[in-house]
Coordinates of N, CA and C in Angstrom, one line a residue:
Chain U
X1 N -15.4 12.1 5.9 CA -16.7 12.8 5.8 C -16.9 13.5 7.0
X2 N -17.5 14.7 6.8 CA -17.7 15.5 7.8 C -18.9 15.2 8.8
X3 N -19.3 15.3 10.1 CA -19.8 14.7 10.8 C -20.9 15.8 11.5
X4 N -19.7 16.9 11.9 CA -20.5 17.8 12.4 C -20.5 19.2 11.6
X5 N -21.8 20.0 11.9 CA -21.3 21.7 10.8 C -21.5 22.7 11.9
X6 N -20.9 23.3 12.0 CA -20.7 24.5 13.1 C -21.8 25.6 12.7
X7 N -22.7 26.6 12.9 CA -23.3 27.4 12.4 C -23.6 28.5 13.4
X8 N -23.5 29.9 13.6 CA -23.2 30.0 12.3 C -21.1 29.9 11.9
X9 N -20.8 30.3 11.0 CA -19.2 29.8 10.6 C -18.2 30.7 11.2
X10 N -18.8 32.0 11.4 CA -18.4 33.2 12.2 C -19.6 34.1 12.7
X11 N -18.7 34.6 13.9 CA -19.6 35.4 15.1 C -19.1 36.6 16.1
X12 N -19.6 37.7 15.5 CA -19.1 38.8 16.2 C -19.6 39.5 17.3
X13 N -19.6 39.8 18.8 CA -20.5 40.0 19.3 C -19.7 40.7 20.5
X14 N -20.5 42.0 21.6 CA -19.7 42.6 22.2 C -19.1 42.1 23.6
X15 N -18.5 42.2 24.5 CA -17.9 41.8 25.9 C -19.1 42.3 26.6
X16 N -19.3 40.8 27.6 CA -20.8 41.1 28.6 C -21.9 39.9 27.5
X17 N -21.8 40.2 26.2 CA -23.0 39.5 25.6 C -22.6 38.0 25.6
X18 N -24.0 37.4 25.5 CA -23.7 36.1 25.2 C -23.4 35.7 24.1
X19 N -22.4 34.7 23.3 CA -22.3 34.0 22.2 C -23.1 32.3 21.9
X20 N -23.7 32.3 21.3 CA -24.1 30.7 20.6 C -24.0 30.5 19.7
X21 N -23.7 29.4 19.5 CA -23.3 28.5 18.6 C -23.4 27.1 18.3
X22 N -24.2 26.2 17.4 CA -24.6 25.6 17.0 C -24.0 24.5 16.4
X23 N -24.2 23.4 16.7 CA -23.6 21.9 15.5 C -24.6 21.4 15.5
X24 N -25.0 20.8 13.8 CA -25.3 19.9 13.7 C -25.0 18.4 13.3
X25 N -25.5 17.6 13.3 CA -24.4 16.1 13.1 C -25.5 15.2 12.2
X26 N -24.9 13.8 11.1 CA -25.6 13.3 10.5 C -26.5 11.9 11.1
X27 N -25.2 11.4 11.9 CA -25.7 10.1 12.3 C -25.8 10.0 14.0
X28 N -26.3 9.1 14.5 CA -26.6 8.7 16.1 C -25.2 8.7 16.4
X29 N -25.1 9.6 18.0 CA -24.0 9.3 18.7 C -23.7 8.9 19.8
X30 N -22.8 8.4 20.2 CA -22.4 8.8 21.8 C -22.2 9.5 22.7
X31 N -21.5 10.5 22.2 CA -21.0 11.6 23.0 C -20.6 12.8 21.8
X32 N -21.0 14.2 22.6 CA -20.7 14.9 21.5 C -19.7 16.2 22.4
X33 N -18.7 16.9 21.8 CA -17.8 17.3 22.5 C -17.4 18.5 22.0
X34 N -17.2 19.5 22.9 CA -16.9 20.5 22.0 C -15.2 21.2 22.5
X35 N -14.7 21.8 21.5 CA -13.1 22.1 21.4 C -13.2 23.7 21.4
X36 N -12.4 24.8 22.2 CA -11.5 25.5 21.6 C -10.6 25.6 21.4
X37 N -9.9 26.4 20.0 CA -8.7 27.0 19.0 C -8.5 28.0 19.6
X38 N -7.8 28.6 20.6 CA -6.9 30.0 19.8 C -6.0 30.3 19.1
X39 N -5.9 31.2 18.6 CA -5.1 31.8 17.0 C -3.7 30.6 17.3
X40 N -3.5 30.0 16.3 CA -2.4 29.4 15.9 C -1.7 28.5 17.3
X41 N -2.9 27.6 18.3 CA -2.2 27.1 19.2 C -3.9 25.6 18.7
X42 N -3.3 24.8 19.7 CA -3.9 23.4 19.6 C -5.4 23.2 20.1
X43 N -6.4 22.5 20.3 CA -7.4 22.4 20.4 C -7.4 22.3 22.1
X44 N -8.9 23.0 22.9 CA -8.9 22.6 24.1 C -10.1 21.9 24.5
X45 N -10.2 21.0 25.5 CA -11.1 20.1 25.4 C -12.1 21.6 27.0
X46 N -13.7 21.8 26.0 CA -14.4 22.6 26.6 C -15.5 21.4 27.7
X47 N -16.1 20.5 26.9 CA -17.3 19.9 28.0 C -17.7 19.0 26.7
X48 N -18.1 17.9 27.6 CA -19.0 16.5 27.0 C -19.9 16.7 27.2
X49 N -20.7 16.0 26.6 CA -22.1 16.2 26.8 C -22.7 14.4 26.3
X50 N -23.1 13.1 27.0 CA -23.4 11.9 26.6 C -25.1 12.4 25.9
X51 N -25.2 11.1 25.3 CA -26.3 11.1 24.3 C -27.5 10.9 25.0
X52 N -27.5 10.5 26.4 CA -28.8 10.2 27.1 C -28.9 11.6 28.0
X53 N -28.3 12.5 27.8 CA -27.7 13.9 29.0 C -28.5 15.3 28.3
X54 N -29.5 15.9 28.5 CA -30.3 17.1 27.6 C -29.3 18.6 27.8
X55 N -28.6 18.1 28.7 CA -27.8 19.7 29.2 C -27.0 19.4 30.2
X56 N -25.8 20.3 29.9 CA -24.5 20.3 30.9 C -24.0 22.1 30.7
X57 N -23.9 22.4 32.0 CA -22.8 23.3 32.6 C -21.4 23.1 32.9
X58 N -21.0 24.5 32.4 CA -19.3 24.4 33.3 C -19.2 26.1 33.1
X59 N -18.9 26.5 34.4 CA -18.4 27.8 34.6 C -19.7 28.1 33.7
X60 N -18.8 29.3 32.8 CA -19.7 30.2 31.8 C -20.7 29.4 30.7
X61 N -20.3 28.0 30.7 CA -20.6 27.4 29.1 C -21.8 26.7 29.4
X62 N -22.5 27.0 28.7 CA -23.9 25.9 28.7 C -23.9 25.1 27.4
X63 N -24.1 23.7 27.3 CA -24.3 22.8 26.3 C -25.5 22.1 26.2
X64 N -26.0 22.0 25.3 CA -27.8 21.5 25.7 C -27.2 20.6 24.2
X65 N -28.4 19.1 24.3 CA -28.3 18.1 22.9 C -29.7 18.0 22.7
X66 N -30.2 18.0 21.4 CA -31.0 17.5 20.9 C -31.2 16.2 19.9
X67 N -30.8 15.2 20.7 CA -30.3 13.9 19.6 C -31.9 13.7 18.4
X68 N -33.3 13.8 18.6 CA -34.2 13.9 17.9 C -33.7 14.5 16.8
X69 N -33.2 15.9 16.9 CA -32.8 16.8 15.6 C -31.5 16.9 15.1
X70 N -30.4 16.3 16.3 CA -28.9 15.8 15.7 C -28.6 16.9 15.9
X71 N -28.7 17.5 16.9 CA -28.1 19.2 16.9 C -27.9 19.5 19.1
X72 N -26.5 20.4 18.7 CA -26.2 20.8 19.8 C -25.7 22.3 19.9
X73 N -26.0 23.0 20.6 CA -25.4 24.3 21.3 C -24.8 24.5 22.4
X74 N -23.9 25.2 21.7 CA -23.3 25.6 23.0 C -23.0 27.7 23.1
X75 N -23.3 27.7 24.1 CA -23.7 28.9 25.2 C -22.9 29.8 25.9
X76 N -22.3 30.7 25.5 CA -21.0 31.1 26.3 C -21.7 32.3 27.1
X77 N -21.7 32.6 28.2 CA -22.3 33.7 28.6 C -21.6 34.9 29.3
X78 N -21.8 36.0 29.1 CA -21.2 37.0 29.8 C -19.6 36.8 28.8
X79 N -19.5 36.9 27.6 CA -18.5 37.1 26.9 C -17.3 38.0 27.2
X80 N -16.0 37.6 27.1 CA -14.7 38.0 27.4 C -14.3 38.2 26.3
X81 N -13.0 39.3 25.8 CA -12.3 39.1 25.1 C -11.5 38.0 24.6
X82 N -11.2 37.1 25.8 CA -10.6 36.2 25.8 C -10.9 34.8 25.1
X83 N -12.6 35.0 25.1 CA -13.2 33.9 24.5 C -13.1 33.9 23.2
X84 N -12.2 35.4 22.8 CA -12.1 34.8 21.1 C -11.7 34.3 20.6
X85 N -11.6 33.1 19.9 CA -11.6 31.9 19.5 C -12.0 30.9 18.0
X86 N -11.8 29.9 17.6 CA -12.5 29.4 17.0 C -13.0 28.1 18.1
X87 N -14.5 27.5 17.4 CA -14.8 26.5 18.7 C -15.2 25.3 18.1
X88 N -15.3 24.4 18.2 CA -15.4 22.9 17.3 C -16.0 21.7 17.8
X89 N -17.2 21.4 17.1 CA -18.0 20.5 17.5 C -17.1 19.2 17.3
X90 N -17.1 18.1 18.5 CA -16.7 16.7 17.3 C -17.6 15.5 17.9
X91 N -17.8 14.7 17.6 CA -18.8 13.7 17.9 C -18.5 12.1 17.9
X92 N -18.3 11.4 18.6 CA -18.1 10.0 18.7 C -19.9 9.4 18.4
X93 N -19.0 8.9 17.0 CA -20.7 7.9 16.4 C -21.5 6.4 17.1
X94 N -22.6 6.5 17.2 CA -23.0 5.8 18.7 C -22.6 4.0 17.3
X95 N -22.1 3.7 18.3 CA -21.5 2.3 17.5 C -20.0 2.0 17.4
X96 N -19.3 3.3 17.1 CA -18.1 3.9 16.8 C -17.2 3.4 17.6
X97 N -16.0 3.0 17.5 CA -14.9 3.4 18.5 C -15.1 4.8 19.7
X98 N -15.1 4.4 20.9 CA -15.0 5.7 21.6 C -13.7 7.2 21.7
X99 N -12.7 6.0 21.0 CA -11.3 6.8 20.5 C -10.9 7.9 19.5
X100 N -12.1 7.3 18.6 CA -12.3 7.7 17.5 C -13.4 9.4 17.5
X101 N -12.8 11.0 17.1 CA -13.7 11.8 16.6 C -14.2 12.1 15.3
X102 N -15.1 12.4 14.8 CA -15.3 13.4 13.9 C -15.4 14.6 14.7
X103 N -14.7 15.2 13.7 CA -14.8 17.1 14.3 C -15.5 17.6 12.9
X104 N -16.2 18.8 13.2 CA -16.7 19.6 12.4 C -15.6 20.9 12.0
X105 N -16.6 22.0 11.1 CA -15.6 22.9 10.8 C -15.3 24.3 11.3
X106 N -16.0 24.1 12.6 CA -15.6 25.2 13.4 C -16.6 26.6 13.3
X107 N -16.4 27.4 14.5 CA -17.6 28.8 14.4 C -16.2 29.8 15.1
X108 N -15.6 30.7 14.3 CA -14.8 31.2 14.7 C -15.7 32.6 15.5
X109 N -15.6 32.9 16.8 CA -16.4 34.1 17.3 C -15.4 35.0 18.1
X110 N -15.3 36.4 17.4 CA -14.4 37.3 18.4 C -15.6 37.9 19.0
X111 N -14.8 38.4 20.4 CA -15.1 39.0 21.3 C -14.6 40.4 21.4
X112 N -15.0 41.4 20.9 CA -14.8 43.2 20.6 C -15.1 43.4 22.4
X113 N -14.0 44.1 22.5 CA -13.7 44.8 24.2 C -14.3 46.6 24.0
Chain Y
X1 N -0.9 22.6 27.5 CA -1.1 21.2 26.6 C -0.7 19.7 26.7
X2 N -1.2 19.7 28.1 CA -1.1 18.1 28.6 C 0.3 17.3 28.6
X3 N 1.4 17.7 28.2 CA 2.8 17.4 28.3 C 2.8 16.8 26.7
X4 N 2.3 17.1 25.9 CA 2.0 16.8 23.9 C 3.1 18.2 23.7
X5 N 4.3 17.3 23.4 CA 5.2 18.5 21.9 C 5.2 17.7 20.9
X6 N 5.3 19.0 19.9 CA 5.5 18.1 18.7 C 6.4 19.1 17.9
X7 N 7.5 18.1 17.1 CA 8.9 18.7 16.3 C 8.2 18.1 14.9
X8 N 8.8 19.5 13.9 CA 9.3 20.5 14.2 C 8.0 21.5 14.2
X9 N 8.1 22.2 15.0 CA 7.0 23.1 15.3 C 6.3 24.1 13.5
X10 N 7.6 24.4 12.7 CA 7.6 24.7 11.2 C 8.4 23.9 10.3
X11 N 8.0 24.1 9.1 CA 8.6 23.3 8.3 C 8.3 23.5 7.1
X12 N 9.4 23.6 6.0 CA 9.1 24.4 5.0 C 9.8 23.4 3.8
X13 N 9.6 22.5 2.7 CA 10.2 21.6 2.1 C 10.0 21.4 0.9
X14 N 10.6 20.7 0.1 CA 10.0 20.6 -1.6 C 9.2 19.3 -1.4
X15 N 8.2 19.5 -2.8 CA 7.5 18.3 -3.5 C 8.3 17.3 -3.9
X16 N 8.5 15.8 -3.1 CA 9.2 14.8 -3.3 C 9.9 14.6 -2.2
X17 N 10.0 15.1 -1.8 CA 11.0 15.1 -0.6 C 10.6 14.2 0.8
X18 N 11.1 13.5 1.6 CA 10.1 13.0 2.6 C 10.5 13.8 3.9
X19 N 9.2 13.8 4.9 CA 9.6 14.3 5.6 C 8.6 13.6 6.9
X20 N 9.3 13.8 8.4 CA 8.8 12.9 9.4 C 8.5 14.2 10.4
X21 N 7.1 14.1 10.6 CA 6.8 14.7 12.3 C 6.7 13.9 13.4
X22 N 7.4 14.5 14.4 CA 7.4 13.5 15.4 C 6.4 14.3 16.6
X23 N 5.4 13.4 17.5 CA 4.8 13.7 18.8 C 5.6 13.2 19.5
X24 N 5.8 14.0 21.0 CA 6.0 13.4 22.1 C 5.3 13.3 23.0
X25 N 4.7 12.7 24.0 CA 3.7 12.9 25.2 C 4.7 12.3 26.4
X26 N 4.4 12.9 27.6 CA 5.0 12.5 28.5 C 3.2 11.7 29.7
X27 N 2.4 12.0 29.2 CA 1.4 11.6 29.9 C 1.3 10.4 30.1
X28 N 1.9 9.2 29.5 CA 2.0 7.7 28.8 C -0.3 7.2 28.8
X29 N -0.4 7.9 28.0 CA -1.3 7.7 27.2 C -1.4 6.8 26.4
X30 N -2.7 5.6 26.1 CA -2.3 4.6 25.4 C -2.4 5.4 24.0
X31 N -3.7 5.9 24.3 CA -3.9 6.5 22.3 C -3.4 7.9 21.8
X32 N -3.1 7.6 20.8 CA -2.1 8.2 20.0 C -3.1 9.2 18.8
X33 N -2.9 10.1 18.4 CA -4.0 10.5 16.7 C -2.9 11.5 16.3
X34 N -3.2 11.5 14.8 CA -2.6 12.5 13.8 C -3.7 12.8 13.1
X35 N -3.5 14.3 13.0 CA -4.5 15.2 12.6 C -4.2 16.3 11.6
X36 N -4.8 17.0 10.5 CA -4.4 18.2 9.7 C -5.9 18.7 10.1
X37 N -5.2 20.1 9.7 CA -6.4 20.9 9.9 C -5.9 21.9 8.6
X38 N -7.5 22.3 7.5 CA -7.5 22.8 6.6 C -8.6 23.7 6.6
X39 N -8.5 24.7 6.1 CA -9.6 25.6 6.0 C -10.7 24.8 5.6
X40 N -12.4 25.2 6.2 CA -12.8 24.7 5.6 C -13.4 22.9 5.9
X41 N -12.0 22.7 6.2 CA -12.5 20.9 6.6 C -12.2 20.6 8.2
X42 N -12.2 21.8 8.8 CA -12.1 21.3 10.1 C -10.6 20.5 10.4
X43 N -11.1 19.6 11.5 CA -9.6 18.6 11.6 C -10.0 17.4 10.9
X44 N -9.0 16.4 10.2 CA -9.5 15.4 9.7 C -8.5 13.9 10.5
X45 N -9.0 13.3 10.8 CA -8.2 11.8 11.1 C -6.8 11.2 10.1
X46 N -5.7 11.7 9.9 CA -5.0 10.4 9.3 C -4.5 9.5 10.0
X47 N -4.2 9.6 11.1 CA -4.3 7.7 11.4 C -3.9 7.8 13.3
X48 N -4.2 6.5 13.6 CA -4.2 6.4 14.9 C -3.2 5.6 15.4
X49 N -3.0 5.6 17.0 CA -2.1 4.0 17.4 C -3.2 4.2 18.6
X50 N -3.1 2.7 19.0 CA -3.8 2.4 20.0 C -3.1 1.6 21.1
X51 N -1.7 1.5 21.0 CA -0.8 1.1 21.6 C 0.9 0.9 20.7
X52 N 1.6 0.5 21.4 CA 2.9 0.4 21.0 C 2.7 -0.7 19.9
X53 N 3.9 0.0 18.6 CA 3.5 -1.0 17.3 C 1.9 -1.1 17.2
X54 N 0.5 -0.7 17.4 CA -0.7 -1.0 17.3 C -1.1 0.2 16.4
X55 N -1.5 0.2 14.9 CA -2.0 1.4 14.6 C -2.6 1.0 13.3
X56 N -3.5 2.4 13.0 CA -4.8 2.3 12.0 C -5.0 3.3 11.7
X57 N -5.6 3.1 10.0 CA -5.7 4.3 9.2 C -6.9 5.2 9.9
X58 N -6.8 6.2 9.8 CA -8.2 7.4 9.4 C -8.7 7.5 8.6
X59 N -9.1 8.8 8.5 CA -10.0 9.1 7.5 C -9.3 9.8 6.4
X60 N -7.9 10.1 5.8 CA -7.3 10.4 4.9 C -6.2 10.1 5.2
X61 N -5.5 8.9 5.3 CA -4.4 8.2 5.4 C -3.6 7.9 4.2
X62 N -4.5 8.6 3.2 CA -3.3 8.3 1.6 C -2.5 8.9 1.4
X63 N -0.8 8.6 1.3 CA 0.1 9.5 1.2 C 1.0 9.2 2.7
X64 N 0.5 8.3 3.6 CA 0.9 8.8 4.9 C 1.4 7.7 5.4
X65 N 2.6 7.7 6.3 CA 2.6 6.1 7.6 C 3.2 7.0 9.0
X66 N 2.9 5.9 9.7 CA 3.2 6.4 10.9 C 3.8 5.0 11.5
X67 N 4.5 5.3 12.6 CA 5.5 4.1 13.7 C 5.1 4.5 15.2
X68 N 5.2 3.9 16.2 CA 4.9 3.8 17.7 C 5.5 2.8 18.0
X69 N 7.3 3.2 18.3 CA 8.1 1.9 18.6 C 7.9 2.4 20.4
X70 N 7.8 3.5 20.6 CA 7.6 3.8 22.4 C 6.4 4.4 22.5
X71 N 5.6 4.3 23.4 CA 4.6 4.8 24.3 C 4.6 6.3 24.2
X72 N 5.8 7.0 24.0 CA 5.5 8.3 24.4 C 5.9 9.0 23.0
X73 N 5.9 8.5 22.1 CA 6.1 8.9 21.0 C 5.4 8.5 19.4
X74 N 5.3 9.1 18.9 CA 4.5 8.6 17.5 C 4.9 9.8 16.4
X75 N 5.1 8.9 15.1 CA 5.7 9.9 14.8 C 5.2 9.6 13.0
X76 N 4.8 10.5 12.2 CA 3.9 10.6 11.1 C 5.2 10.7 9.8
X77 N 5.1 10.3 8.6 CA 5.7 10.1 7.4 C 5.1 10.5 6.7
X78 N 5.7 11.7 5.8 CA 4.9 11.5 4.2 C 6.0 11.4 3.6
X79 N 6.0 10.3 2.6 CA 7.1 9.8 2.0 C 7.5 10.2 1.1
X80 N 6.7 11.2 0.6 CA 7.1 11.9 -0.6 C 6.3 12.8 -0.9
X81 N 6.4 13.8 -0.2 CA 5.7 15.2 -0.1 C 4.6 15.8 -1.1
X82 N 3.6 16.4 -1.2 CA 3.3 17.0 -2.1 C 2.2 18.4 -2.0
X83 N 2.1 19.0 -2.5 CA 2.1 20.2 -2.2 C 0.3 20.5 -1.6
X84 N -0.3 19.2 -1.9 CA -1.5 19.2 -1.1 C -2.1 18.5 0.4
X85 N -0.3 18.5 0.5 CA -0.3 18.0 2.4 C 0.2 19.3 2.5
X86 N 0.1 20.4 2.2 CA 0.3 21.5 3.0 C -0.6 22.0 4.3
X87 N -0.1 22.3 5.4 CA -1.6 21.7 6.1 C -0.6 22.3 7.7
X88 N -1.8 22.4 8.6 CA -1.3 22.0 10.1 C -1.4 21.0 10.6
X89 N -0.6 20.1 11.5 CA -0.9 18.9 11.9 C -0.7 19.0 13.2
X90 N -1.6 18.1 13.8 CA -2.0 18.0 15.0 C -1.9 16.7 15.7
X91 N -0.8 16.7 16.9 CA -0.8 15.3 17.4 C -2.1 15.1 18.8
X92 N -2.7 14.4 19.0 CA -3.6 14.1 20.3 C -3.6 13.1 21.0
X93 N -3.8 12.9 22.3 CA -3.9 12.0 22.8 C -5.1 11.9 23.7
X94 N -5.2 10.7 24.3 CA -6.6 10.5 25.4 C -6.1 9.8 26.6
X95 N -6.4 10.2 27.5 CA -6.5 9.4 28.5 C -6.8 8.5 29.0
X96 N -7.4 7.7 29.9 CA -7.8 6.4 30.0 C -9.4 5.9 29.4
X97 N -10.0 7.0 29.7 CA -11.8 6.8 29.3 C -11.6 7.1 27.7
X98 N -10.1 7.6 26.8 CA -10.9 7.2 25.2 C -11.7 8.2 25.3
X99 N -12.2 9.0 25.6 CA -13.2 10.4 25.0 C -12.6 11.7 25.2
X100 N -12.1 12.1 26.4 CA -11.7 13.8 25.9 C -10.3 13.4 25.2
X101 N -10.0 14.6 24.1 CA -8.6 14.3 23.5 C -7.3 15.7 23.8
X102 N -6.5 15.2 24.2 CA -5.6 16.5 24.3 C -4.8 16.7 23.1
X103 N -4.3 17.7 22.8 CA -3.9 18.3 21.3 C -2.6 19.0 21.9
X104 N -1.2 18.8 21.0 CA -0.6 19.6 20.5 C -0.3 20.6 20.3
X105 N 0.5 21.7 20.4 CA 0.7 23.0 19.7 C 0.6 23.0 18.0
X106 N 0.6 21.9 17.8 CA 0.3 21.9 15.8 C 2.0 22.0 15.4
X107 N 2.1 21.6 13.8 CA 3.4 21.3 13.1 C 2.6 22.1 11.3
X108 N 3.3 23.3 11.9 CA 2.6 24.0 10.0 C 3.9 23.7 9.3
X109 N 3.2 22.5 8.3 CA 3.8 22.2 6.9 C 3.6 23.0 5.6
X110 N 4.3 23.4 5.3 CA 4.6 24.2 4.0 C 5.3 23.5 2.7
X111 N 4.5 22.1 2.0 CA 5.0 21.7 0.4 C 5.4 22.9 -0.5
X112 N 6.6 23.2 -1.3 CA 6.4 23.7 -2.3 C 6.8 23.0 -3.7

């Protein structure tokens, strides 16, 4: 069963702009974590964000949680071509194995140069 | 990609047929995951190890087995192919804290 939903599913936007993008999730968690895809290579681990934590930085990415509403974004700012990607929520269920992800189904966003 | 290969990178086979992907990790990671990724459904869990010989289903493990006779290897079975395990698969691993997961280059299976 799917855990998290990416929204929106695709995202096109120009180099310099910022991209957002959205997960929502069903149940309480632990930690929620976000991945990027580039075209036909393996997942990359972007930033955690714990369930007691309202917002995390790294470099360009901003991640904020709202465990009340089960929803998290994440922030790319000052967009590269390079950032284009697909990006993937996944979420360890608070109770859960910490080993254990659900992943969502991804927000694919290119970056037009 | 964290020192995670995985053979055969393609693979193209008939319905019935078995066939084995293997992970390698040189990181000696305890945990192990197998993963497909389908349009649509994101990645999904088929099954884990949590150590050498230690392992457990996912979340779509029908059709599937896996072995962990060494640490740096794990390696997935479908015993008899079918054309709705067509799919990419994805080996991962974690590090000591069990929360971030490293991935694979992926293994695109092609049932026909």
């Amino acid at each position: 069963s799917q855990q998290g939903e990416e929204d929106p599913q695709a995202l096109s936007i120009q180099e310099g702009e910022n991209a957002t993008m959205n997960c929502s999730y069903k149940t309480s968690i632990n930690n929620l974590q976000w991945y990027r895809q580039n075209s036909g290579r393996g997942l990359v681990h972007l930033i955690l964000i714990r369930s007691n934590e309202r917002e995390k930085h790294s470099g360009r990415l901003r991640v904020t949680l709202d465990t009340s509403k089960k929803s998290s974004s994440l922030l790319i700012t000052a967009s590269r071509a390079a950032d284009t990607a697909s990006y993937f929520c996944a979420t360890v269920p608070y109770g859960g194995a910490t080993n254990k992800l659900i992943f969502g189904t991804g927000t694919l966003l290119a970056v037009q140069p | 990609d964290a020192g995670i290969t995985q053979s055969p990178r393609h693979k193209v086979t008939e319905t019935g047929t078995p066939v084995t992907l293997r992970c390698h990790q040189t990181e000696n990671h305890r945990y192990m995951y197998w993963y497909r990724q389908d349009p649509g459904h994101g990645l999904r869990l088929i099954h884990y190890s949590y150590g050498v010989k230690d392992t457990d289903k996912g979340e779509v493990s029908d059709g599937y087995s896996v072995s962990r006779s060494k640490t740096e290897d794990f390696l997935l079975t479908l015993e008899s192919a079918t054309s709705s395990q067509t799919s990419v698969y994805f080996c991962a691993t974690t590090t000591g804290n069990q929360e971030t997961q490293y991935f694979g280059p992926g293994t695109r299976l092609l049932v026909l």
